[in-house]
């Protein structure tokens, strides 16, 4: 007969923690009791009763120096009562149950109607009720959910030892019962893992043995799950419950155990199993490459206590839950740990959900054990160690590392290269950088110019782009001079603006765009037209390869003011203009930037004008009529009086037209 032990069986982390707390209390000189059974397993209760720690149920008659709060937790009102009596409290509440308490208290404070999925009489549920101010409804089935009254806001939580699929069915039934519903899957991951392992094993065997106290909720859930699979299932509390007839003609037996079942009971059952084979003592038969004796030894080894990870250990784990502020990891040894968001990565993230996924295997560093028994872990520090090893190899080989700039600080930039490294301002480019903030969020390649993983102050890794930028610019410069020719039109980026023009980055070399070549019209300063970083088209005016100078023009690519005038206006047009200067023979009027026309003194008014300033003044806006355009001489003749005459003629025509309309009517 082959005996197969489920991959997940026996004490969970919460129960193991409670057991350890109680064991550490035994040596104390004080009189200790547990408030109710420490866990739902009579063997464990008897174990501690024999050592002087017995359960007590009557708070009023409690006569003890100290009390151990059991793994199921209790209501805050009871804790306050114990403190008032001066009783020392040793809290063995499962950390996961404490999270249910926190969730219940939060939902209550926010005005939600609380629904607890669980068994009303279960001590864990009674404790949760206390954290809801005893103002919550406990339901145990979908049928109860269907008859719930409709409420405005509903919050749903679960007893940690319930079946997950049943929880989701219940939540689905509750959805129509509230305008707003918030459901929290507070079922313990240990319960989920044991159920899944039991399901898998049930499909491989002819008989399942479920070991655990018959009062234990998670043990009963395990047994029910095995029965649902269709396999013969027996729930036993100890090896003494085994009946030889069960194993007649059975070739494969599966064994699982509830989360409150101690290892020694499982071992006793495994030991007794060696005595059964068709109801008779077992013979030495082969099971694959292992004899029954060898197989049993292997099972015992699997059941052996696995040492809890110590501070500083690097261990592997599997992500079992991801929240915004933390990640829960199964790190084996029947232990679970927490990675706070700050310990997930050197990269900033708003939520841990951006950094991890359920089922992902990761390596973590054990930082410490919290007071509540939670193992505090860090993924960031493991990643940092791996990154440092890799960076050290790159440094020693003179290689290149890629990273992204995360922030600017005094004197330089901080760069994520797996760990945070420092990039001095003098090594960002091959010259002075005015605004370091422009580099934040960008990725580059770097040389490592200093590496000291044991350095206590300052950065352990110092980076540089200077040599790489210089090499890249040299290469681009060579390519530039090999391809550039006078008369070309190329794209460039405004790099620097100075009083006499702008330096244009042509992709490997900078050329000068003189202020006189920016536009056809005179400009006060290049910044009136150009901005740094702007992309523009420029014309290559001249090249001096010996001195490596490039003269550029922008105005060569722009239409001249006269070209605009010839396209836009024609003789006879009445247009707007502005008087820009006066002469004894007339007034000059600007009709386009860079193009002035002359209004001769004889065209200023319908009467004789002595001086132009008697009619117009500088900067005065005027309407003028174009009398003539001489494109060869670039002269334009304008008239003010013709405009007045045209307006008067138009008025007469409109008057006559109106008179004619009135006559016809």
XYZ file of C-alpha atoms in Angstrom, residues 22 46 177 232-233 311 459 486 541 558 560 577 591:
13
model
C 2.462 29.295 24.696
C -4.014 18.613 26.615
C -28.732 43.538 -1.900
C -13.741 7.660 0.180
C -12.902 9.979 3.075
C 17.281 37.421 9.993
C 27.368 56.602 -3.144
C 26.910 74.418 -49.068
C 25.325 79.474 -46.373
C 11.450 82.359 -45.905
C 10.751 87.976 -48.665
C -1.292 100.454 -42.864
C 1.787 97.777 -45.294
